Amino acid sequence: MGGFELISGLAVGLAFGYALQRGRFCVNTGFRDILMVKDSTMFRAWALAVIVQMAGVTVLSGLDFMPITVPPFWWAANIAGGLMFGVGMVLAGGCSSGTCYRVGEGMAGSLLALVGFGLGILLADRGALQPLQDVLRSDIVFVGGEQATLANVIGINPMWVGLAIPLAVGVWLWRGGSGNRQYASGGWAWHMSGFALGAIGIAAWLSSSSVGREFGLSMTGPIRTWFVLALSGENYLDWGSVMIAGLIVGSFVAAWVHQELRWRVPRGSRMLQAGGGGIVMGVGAQIAGGCNIGHSMTGMSALSLGSAVTTIGILLGAWVMAYILFIRSMAAQSA
Amino acid sequence: MNGQSQKLVGLVMAVAVVAAAASGLWRLNRPFPEYDQWFAAQVPQGAVVIDARGSLSYSRGHIPGAPRLWSRDFLSYSAALPGVLKTPDEISAILGAIGLAPGRAVVVYDQGTGADAPLVAMVLTALGVSAKVLAGGFDAWVAAGGVPSTGQVAPALAVSPGEWATDQTLLVSAEAIQGAQSNDEILLADARGGIDFAIGHLEMAVSVSATQMAPDGGLPRWSEAAWVVDPVGVGPETLVMVYGTDLAEAARTWLSLRAYGIENVQVFAGPFQVLAAAGLAMEDPVAGAPVVRASSVCFGAPVAPQ
């Protein structure tokens, strides 16, 4: 690994972790809260992060300043993996990036979820569930002989789509108000964390692409490389791996600087749930080829149809699990 | 920490991200260090321009005044040794027939894919001619407003063969390639990439694929070349010997390496099959031979780095 790859991956990772912690950014919270408490504050932060990154990636790639890679559309894997990931992240209590930043804050449950996430990835990548992954990934959909993107499906220049979507969603965000959910005091407002994460996503594309990794922020592949290193000694460490390490350190720095660092250990059943949820998350992410960051932020910024389908799967899986875990029991208690 | 310190940490993070983005943007769009020595952005006034394409492409339209010198005209296609470079005398005769005299600077172009021009440029360089490749080829020249001609170009003058200074060091034999396999001072570069390299290559060779360095065929990005070249540890002083599926492919890697700033690049004067048939040691493709590192995005399995 070259010096630039190491330093730039670390820089982006540190900032990513810092912004996640300050914004309490978690797609699990964002998707779940829409259903549970009818609040879209965190969802707005996620949407803003996506459209900022989408606009930036569209302009940079459209002007040929930067090559991009579009995640493939494995329709079955994207649907099944997305659903599994959504279920798993509610069980685990956080999405993959949320889990990682909470590890930096000192949450033991998230640490167990992260371990489960890595093991789940390996289970599907090279373990007992690899045949399932292979079957689900066996059919790739192309559009007109090219990668399946929203622009290719519509049949127009990606620049139009990549700028029209941010404009439309931006108007919706502007007119939609500020949300009413109060997260931990001292954190960033949703628009600040959304914008910061979107900008960090663009920086990730640029610095990662410049060392040959023509993609942006992602969690699944980089976490897989660390677990492969830990369990088999095979060294595939690259920009993404360094970025992940930087994320956890960046979150730690943010928590420490703002006196929010605390080692917290939940009760045993919660720990088991977190670990089990992590495994389900990992299996889903590996099968789908990405998670709430790789698909729902980075892949969406490249207009990937596979990423859009995976994101819908994540949302639906999260809602199903949130209903089973929380809403149904709340309804039973109030009855 | 107090509020000022907290803001300072946040500022440092923001600066780090902006620096990473800016340097990434610069790296992605920085040209090769020696790019201008090997590529011409446009046809200079008074330059000798040579069309390296086949007859059909040439007849459909070419740069006015450019004689045709198809890259494959430099190669012999005997049953025993297909695609081997002709002798210097034969090549001199070919160049004389189109009126190319020693000492003239030349700009060579092909369609824009790098299929032909690098080979012609390489052979001319071996004969002591200063040759550049037109960036983007004929397609870019037309897109920039060039008006093609369809008429044949008569030689301006005839020159006799044997007047050329031949660089004996640029083109090497199979014996030299074999010697490179046991010489740690020489990097043996296979111009093929991907599946071709993976299924069989010479022992001790690493993949330095011009296609990976310049996927759009002749307009390399620094970042893509660095990704290919840096892991194999090539520096400006490294002696590199290149072979490819054919001489045209090897010439593309030669050109990219020269533009990247590698001075000492030699090329095997024939196709890979000649080396394989000559009994040179082959790497076992199953045993995990050195391959160039690929990106490790989450939806694909990573390739083991060197």
Coordinates of N, CA and C in Angstrom, one line a residue, chain B residues 72-219:
Chain B
R72 N 1.0 -3.5 -39.1 CA 1.2 -4.9 -39.4 C 2.2 -5.1 -40.5
D73 N 2.4 -4.1 -41.3 CA 3.4 -4.2 -42.4 C 4.8 -4.4 -41.9
F74 N 5.0 -4.1 -40.6 CA 6.4 -4.3 -40.0 C 6.6 -5.7 -39.5
L75 N 5.6 -6.5 -39.6 CA 5.7 -7.9 -39.1 C 5.7 -9.0 -40.1
S76 N 6.5 -10.0 -39.9 CA 6.5 -11.2 -40.7 C 5.5 -12.2 -40.2
Y77 N 4.9 -12.9 -41.1 CA 3.9 -13.9 -40.7 C 4.2 -15.3 -41.3
S78 N 5.4 -15.8 -41.0 CA 5.7 -17.1 -41.4 C 5.1 -18.1 -40.5
A79 N 4.9 -19.3 -41.0 CA 4.3 -20.4 -40.2 C 5.1 -20.6 -38.9
A80 N 6.4 -20.6 -39.0 CA 7.2 -20.9 -37.8 C 7.2 -19.7 -36.8
L81 N 7.3 -18.5 -37.3 CA 7.4 -17.3 -36.4 C 6.4 -16.3 -36.8
P82 N 5.1 -16.4 -36.5 CA 4.1 -15.4 -36.8 C 4.3 -14.2 -36.0
G83 N 4.1 -13.0 -36.7 CA 4.1 -11.8 -36.0 C 5.4 -11.3 -35.4
V84 N 6.5 -11.7 -36.0 CA 7.8 -11.3 -35.6 C 8.2 -10.1 -36.4
L85 N 9.0 -9.2 -35.8 CA 9.4 -8.0 -36.5 C 10.3 -8.3 -37.6
K86 N 10.1 -7.6 -38.7 CA 11.0 -7.7 -39.9 C 12.4 -7.2 -39.6
T87 N 13.3 -7.4 -40.5 CA 14.7 -7.0 -40.3 C 14.8 -5.5 -40.5
P88 N 15.8 -4.9 -40.0 CA 16.0 -3.4 -40.2 C 16.0 -3.0 -41.6
D89 N 16.7 -3.9 -42.5 CA 16.7 -3.5 -43.9 C 15.3 -3.5 -44.5
E90 N 14.5 -4.5 -44.1 CA 13.2 -4.6 -44.7 C 12.4 -3.4 -44.2
I91 N 12.5 -3.0 -43.0 CA 11.8 -1.9 -42.4 C 12.2 -0.6 -43.1
S92 N 13.5 -0.5 -43.3 CA 14.1 0.7 -44.0 C 13.4 0.9 -45.4
A93 N 13.3 -0.3 -46.1 CA 12.7 -0.2 -47.4 C 11.3 0.2 -47.3
I94 N 10.5 -0.2 -46.3 CA 9.1 0.2 -46.2 C 9.0 1.7 -45.9
L95 N 9.9 2.2 -45.1 CA 9.9 3.6 -44.8 C 10.3 4.4 -46.0
G96 N 11.3 3.9 -46.7 CA 11.7 4.6 -47.9 C 10.6 4.7 -48.9
A97 N 9.8 3.7 -49.0 CA 8.7 3.7 -50.0 C 7.7 4.7 -49.8
I98 N 7.5 5.2 -48.5 CA 6.6 6.2 -48.3 C 7.3 7.6 -48.1
G99 N 8.6 7.6 -48.4 CA 9.3 8.8 -48.5 C 9.7 9.4 -47.1
L100 N 9.8 8.5 -46.2 CA 10.2 9.0 -44.8 C 11.7 9.0 -44.7
A101 N 12.3 10.2 -44.5 CA 13.7 10.3 -44.4 C 14.1 10.4 -43.0
P102 N 15.4 9.9 -42.7 CA 15.8 10.0 -41.3 C 15.9 11.4 -40.9
G103 N 15.8 11.7 -39.6 CA 15.9 13.0 -39.1 C 14.6 13.8 -39.0
R104 N 13.5 13.3 -39.6 CA 12.2 14.0 -39.6 C 11.5 13.6 -38.3
A105 N 10.9 14.6 -37.6 CA 10.0 14.2 -36.5 C 8.7 13.8 -37.1
V106 N 8.1 12.8 -36.4 CA 6.9 12.1 -37.0 C 5.8 12.1 -35.9
V107 N 4.6 12.3 -36.4 CA 3.4 12.1 -35.5 C 2.6 10.9 -36.2
V108 N 2.4 9.9 -35.4 CA 1.7 8.7 -35.8 C 0.3 8.7 -35.2
Y109 N -0.7 8.2 -36.0 CA -2.0 8.1 -35.4 C -2.7 6.8 -35.8
D110 N -3.6 6.3 -35.0 CA -4.5 5.3 -35.4 C -5.9 5.7 -35.1
Q111 N -6.9 4.8 -35.0 CA -8.2 5.2 -34.8 C -8.4 6.0 -33.5
G112 N -7.6 5.6 -32.5 CA -7.7 6.2 -31.2 C -7.6 5.2 -30.1
T113 N -7.6 3.9 -30.5 CA -7.6 2.8 -29.5 C -6.2 2.4 -29.1
G114 N -5.2 2.8 -29.8 CA -3.9 2.4 -29.5 C -3.5 1.0 -30.1
A115 N -4.3 0.6 -31.1 CA -4.1 -0.7 -31.7 C -2.9 -0.7 -32.6
D116 N -2.6 0.4 -33.2 CA -1.6 0.4 -34.3 C -0.5 1.5 -34.0
A117 N -0.9 2.7 -33.6 CA 0.1 3.7 -33.6 C 1.3 3.5 -32.7
P118 N 1.1 2.9 -31.5 CA 2.3 2.6 -30.6 C 3.3 1.7 -31.2
L119 N 2.9 0.7 -32.0 CA 3.8 -0.2 -32.7 C 4.7 0.6 -33.7
V120 N 4.0 1.4 -34.5 CA 4.7 2.2 -35.5 C 5.7 3.2 -34.8
A121 N 5.2 3.8 -33.8 CA 6.0 4.8 -33.0 C 7.2 4.1 -32.4
M122 N 7.0 2.9 -31.9 CA 8.1 2.1 -31.3 C 9.2 1.7 -32.3
V123 N 8.7 1.2 -33.5 CA 9.7 0.8 -34.5 C 10.4 2.1 -35.0
L124 N 9.8 3.2 -35.2 CA 10.5 4.4 -35.6 C 11.5 4.8 -34.6
T125 N 11.1 4.7 -33.3 CA 12.0 5.1 -32.2 C 13.3 4.2 -32.3
A126 N 13.0 2.9 -32.6 CA 14.2 2.0 -32.7 C 15.1 2.4 -33.8
L127 N 14.6 3.1 -34.8 CA 15.4 3.5 -36.0 C 15.9 4.9 -35.8
G128 N 15.8 5.4 -34.6 CA 16.3 6.7 -34.3 C 15.4 7.9 -34.7
V129 N 14.2 7.6 -35.1 CA 13.2 8.7 -35.5 C 12.5 9.2 -34.2
S130 N 12.3 10.5 -34.1 CA 11.6 11.1 -33.0 C 10.1 10.9 -33.4
A131 N 9.4 10.1 -32.7 CA 8.0 9.8 -33.0 C 7.1 10.0 -31.9
K132 N 6.0 10.6 -32.1 CA 4.9 10.8 -31.1 C 3.6 10.2 -31.6
V133 N 2.8 9.8 -30.7 CA 1.5 9.3 -31.0 C 0.4 10.5 -30.8
L134 N -0.4 10.6 -31.8 CA -1.5 11.6 -31.7 C -2.5 11.2 -30.7
A135 N -2.7 12.0 -29.6 CA -3.6 11.6 -28.5 C -5.0 11.5 -29.0
G136 N -5.6 10.4 -28.8 CA -7.0 10.2 -29.2 C -7.2 9.8 -30.6
G137 N -6.1 9.8 -31.4 CA -6.1 9.3 -32.7 C -7.0 10.1 -33.7
F138 N -7.4 9.4 -34.8 CA -8.1 10.0 -35.8 C -9.5 10.5 -35.3
D139 N -10.1 9.7 -34.5 CA -11.4 10.1 -33.9 C -11.3 11.4 -33.2
A140 N -10.3 11.6 -32.4 CA -10.2 12.9 -31.7 C -9.9 14.0 -32.6
W141 N -9.1 13.7 -33.7 CA -8.7 14.8 -34.7 C -10.0 15.2 -35.4
V142 N -10.9 14.3 -35.8 CA -12.1 14.7 -36.4 C -13.0 15.4 -35.5
A143 N -13.1 15.0 -34.2 CA -13.9 15.6 -33.2 C -13.5 17.1 -33.0
A144 N -12.2 17.3 -33.2 CA -11.7 18.7 -33.0 C -11.8 19.6 -34.2
G145 N -12.5 19.0 -35.2 CA -12.8 19.8 -36.4 C -12.0 19.5 -37.6
G146 N -11.2 18.4 -37.6 CA -10.4 18.0 -38.7 C -11.3 17.6 -39.9
V147 N -10.9 17.9 -41.1 CA -11.7 17.5 -42.3 C -10.8 16.4 -43.0
P148 N -11.3 15.2 -43.0 CA -10.5 14.1 -43.6 C -10.5 14.2 -45.1
S149 N -9.4 13.5 -45.6 CA -9.2 13.4 -47.0 C -9.3 11.9 -47.4
T150 N -9.8 11.6 -48.6 CA -9.8 10.2 -49.0 C -8.9 9.9 -50.1
G151 N -8.1 10.8 -50.5 CA -7.1 10.6 -51.6 C -5.9 9.9 -51.2
Q152 N -5.3 9.1 -52.1 CA -4.0 8.5 -51.7 C -2.9 9.6 -51.7
V153 N -1.9 9.3 -50.9 CA -0.8 10.2 -50.7 C 0.5 9.7 -51.4
A154 N 1.0 10.4 -52.3 CA 2.2 10.0 -53.0 C 3.5 10.3 -52.2
P155 N 4.5 9.5 -52.2 CA 5.7 9.8 -51.4 C 6.3 11.1 -51.9
A156 N 6.8 11.9 -50.9 CA 7.4 13.2 -51.3 C 8.8 12.9 -51.9
L157 N 9.5 12.0 -51.5 CA 10.8 11.6 -52.0 C 11.1 10.2 -51.7
A158 N 12.0 9.6 -52.4 CA 12.4 8.2 -52.1 C 13.8 8.2 -51.4
V159 N 13.9 7.4 -50.4 CA 15.2 7.3 -49.7 C 15.7 5.8 -49.8
S160 N 16.9 5.7 -49.8 CA 17.5 4.3 -49.9 C 17.6 3.7 -48.5
P161 N 17.4 2.4 -48.5 CA 17.5 1.8 -47.1 C 19.0 1.8 -46.7
G162 N 19.2 1.5 -45.4 CA 20.5 1.5 -44.9 C 21.0 2.8 -44.3
E163 N 20.2 3.9 -44.4 CA 20.6 5.1 -43.9 C 20.2 5.4 -42.4
W164 N 19.5 4.4 -41.8 CA 18.9 4.6 -40.5 C 19.8 4.1 -39.4
A165 N 19.8 4.9 -38.4 CA 20.6 4.5 -37.2 C 19.7 3.6 -36.4
T166 N 20.1 2.4 -36.1 CA 19.2 1.4 -35.4 C 19.6 1.3 -34.0
D167 N 18.6 1.5 -33.1 CA 18.8 1.3 -31.7 C 18.8 -0.2 -31.4
Q168 N 19.9 -0.8 -31.2 CA 20.0 -2.2 -31.0 C 19.4 -2.7 -29.7
T169 N 19.2 -1.7 -28.8 CA 18.9 -2.1 -27.4 C 17.4 -2.2 -27.2
L170 N 16.6 -1.6 -28.1 CA 15.1 -1.5 -27.8 C 14.4 -2.8 -28.0
L171 N 14.8 -3.5 -29.1 CA 14.1 -4.8 -29.4 C 15.0 -5.9 -29.0
V172 N 14.5 -6.9 -28.3 CA 15.4 -8.0 -27.7 C 14.9 -9.3 -28.2
S173 N 15.7 -10.3 -28.1 CA 15.4 -11.6 -28.5 C 14.8 -12.5 -27.4
A174 N 14.5 -13.7 -27.8 CA 13.9 -14.7 -26.8 C 15.0 -15.0 -25.8
E175 N 16.3 -15.1 -26.2 CA 17.4 -15.4 -25.3 C 17.5 -14.3 -24.2
A176 N 17.3 -13.1 -24.6 CA 17.4 -12.0 -23.7 C 16.2 -12.1 -22.6
I177 N 15.1 -12.4 -23.1 CA 13.9 -12.6 -22.2 C 14.2 -13.7 -21.2
Q178 N 14.8 -14.8 -21.8 CA 15.1 -15.9 -20.9 C 16.1 -15.5 -19.8
G179 N 17.1 -14.7 -20.2 CA 18.1 -14.2 -19.3 C 17.4 -13.4 -18.2
A180 N 16.4 -12.6 -18.6 CA 15.7 -11.7 -17.6 C 15.0 -12.5 -16.5
Q181 N 14.7 -13.8 -16.9 CA 13.9 -14.6 -15.9 C 14.8 -14.9 -14.7
S182 N 16.1 -14.9 -14.9 CA 17.0 -15.2 -13.8 C 17.8 -14.0 -13.3
N183 N 17.4 -12.8 -13.7 CA 18.2 -11.6 -13.4 C 17.3 -10.7 -12.5
D184 N 17.6 -10.6 -11.2 CA 16.8 -9.8 -10.3 C 16.8 -8.3 -10.7
E185 N 17.8 -7.9 -11.5 CA 17.9 -6.5 -11.9 C 17.0 -6.1 -13.0
I186 N 16.3 -7.1 -13.6 CA 15.5 -6.8 -14.7 C 14.0 -7.1 -14.3
L187 N 13.1 -6.3 -14.7 CA 11.7 -6.6 -14.4 C 11.1 -7.1 -15.7
L188 N 10.6 -8.3 -15.7 CA 10.0 -8.9 -16.9 C 8.5 -8.6 -16.8
A189 N 8.0 -7.8 -17.8 CA 6.6 -7.3 -17.8 C 5.8 -8.0 -18.9
D190 N 4.7 -8.5 -18.5 CA 3.8 -9.1 -19.4 C 2.7 -8.0 -19.7
A191 N 2.6 -7.7 -21.0 CA 1.7 -6.6 -21.4 C 0.2 -7.0 -21.3
R192 N 0.0 -8.3 -21.1 CA -1.4 -8.8 -21.1 C -1.9 -8.7 -19.6
G193 N -3.1 -8.5 -19.5 CA -3.7 -8.4 -18.2 C -4.8 -9.5 -18.0
G194 N -5.5 -9.4 -16.9 CA -6.7 -10.2 -16.7 C -6.5 -11.7 -16.9
I195 N -7.5 -12.2 -17.7 CA -7.5 -13.7 -17.8 C -6.4 -14.2 -18.6
D196 N -5.9 -13.4 -19.6 CA -4.8 -13.9 -20.4 C -3.5 -14.1 -19.6
F197 N -3.3 -13.2 -18.7 CA -2.1 -13.3 -17.8 C -2.4 -14.5 -16.8
A198 N -3.6 -14.5 -16.3 CA -3.8 -15.5 -15.3 C -3.7 -16.9 -15.7
I199 N -4.1 -17.2 -17.0 CA -4.0 -18.6 -17.4 C -2.7 -19.1 -17.9
G200 N -1.7 -18.2 -18.0 CA -0.4 -18.6 -18.4 C 0.5 -17.5 -18.7
H201 N 1.7 -17.4 -18.0 CA 2.6 -16.3 -18.3 C 4.0 -16.8 -18.0
L202 N 5.0 -16.1 -18.4 CA 6.4 -16.5 -18.1 C 6.7 -16.4 -16.6
E203 N 7.5 -17.4 -16.2 CA 8.0 -17.3 -14.8 C 8.7 -16.0 -14.5
M204 N 8.4 -15.5 -13.4 CA 9.0 -14.2 -12.9 C 8.4 -13.0 -13.6
A205 N 7.4 -13.1 -14.5 CA 6.8 -12.0 -15.1 C 5.7 -11.4 -14.3
V206 N 5.5 -10.1 -14.3 CA 4.4 -9.4 -13.7 C 3.5 -8.8 -14.7
S207 N 2.3 -8.6 -14.4 CA 1.4 -8.0 -15.4 C 1.5 -6.5 -15.4
V208 N 1.9 -5.9 -16.5 CA 1.9 -4.4 -16.6 C 1.1 -4.1 -17.9
S209 N -0.2 -4.2 -17.7 CA -1.1 -4.1 -18.9 C -1.4 -2.7 -19.3
A210 N -1.1 -2.4 -20.6 CA -1.4 -1.1 -21.1 C -2.9 -0.8 -21.1
T211 N -3.7 -1.9 -21.2 CA -5.1 -1.7 -21.2 C -5.6 -1.2 -19.8
Q212 N -4.9 -1.7 -18.8 CA -5.3 -1.3 -17.4 C -4.7 0.1 -17.2
M213 N -3.6 0.4 -17.8 CA -3.0 1.8 -17.6 C -3.8 2.8 -18.4
A214 N -4.3 2.4 -19.5 CA -5.0 3.4 -20.4 C -6.2 2.7 -20.9
P215 N -7.3 2.5 -20.2 CA -8.4 1.7 -20.6 C -9.1 2.2 -21.9
D216 N -9.0 3.6 -22.1 CA -9.7 4.1 -23.3 C -8.7 4.1 -24.5
G217 N -7.6 3.4 -24.3 CA -6.7 3.2 -25.5 C -5.9 4.4 -25.9
G218 N -5.0 4.8 -25.1 CA -4.1 5.9 -25.5 C -4.1 7.1 -24.8
L219 N -5.0 7.3 -23.8 CA -5.1 8.5 -23.0 C -5.0 8.1 -21.6

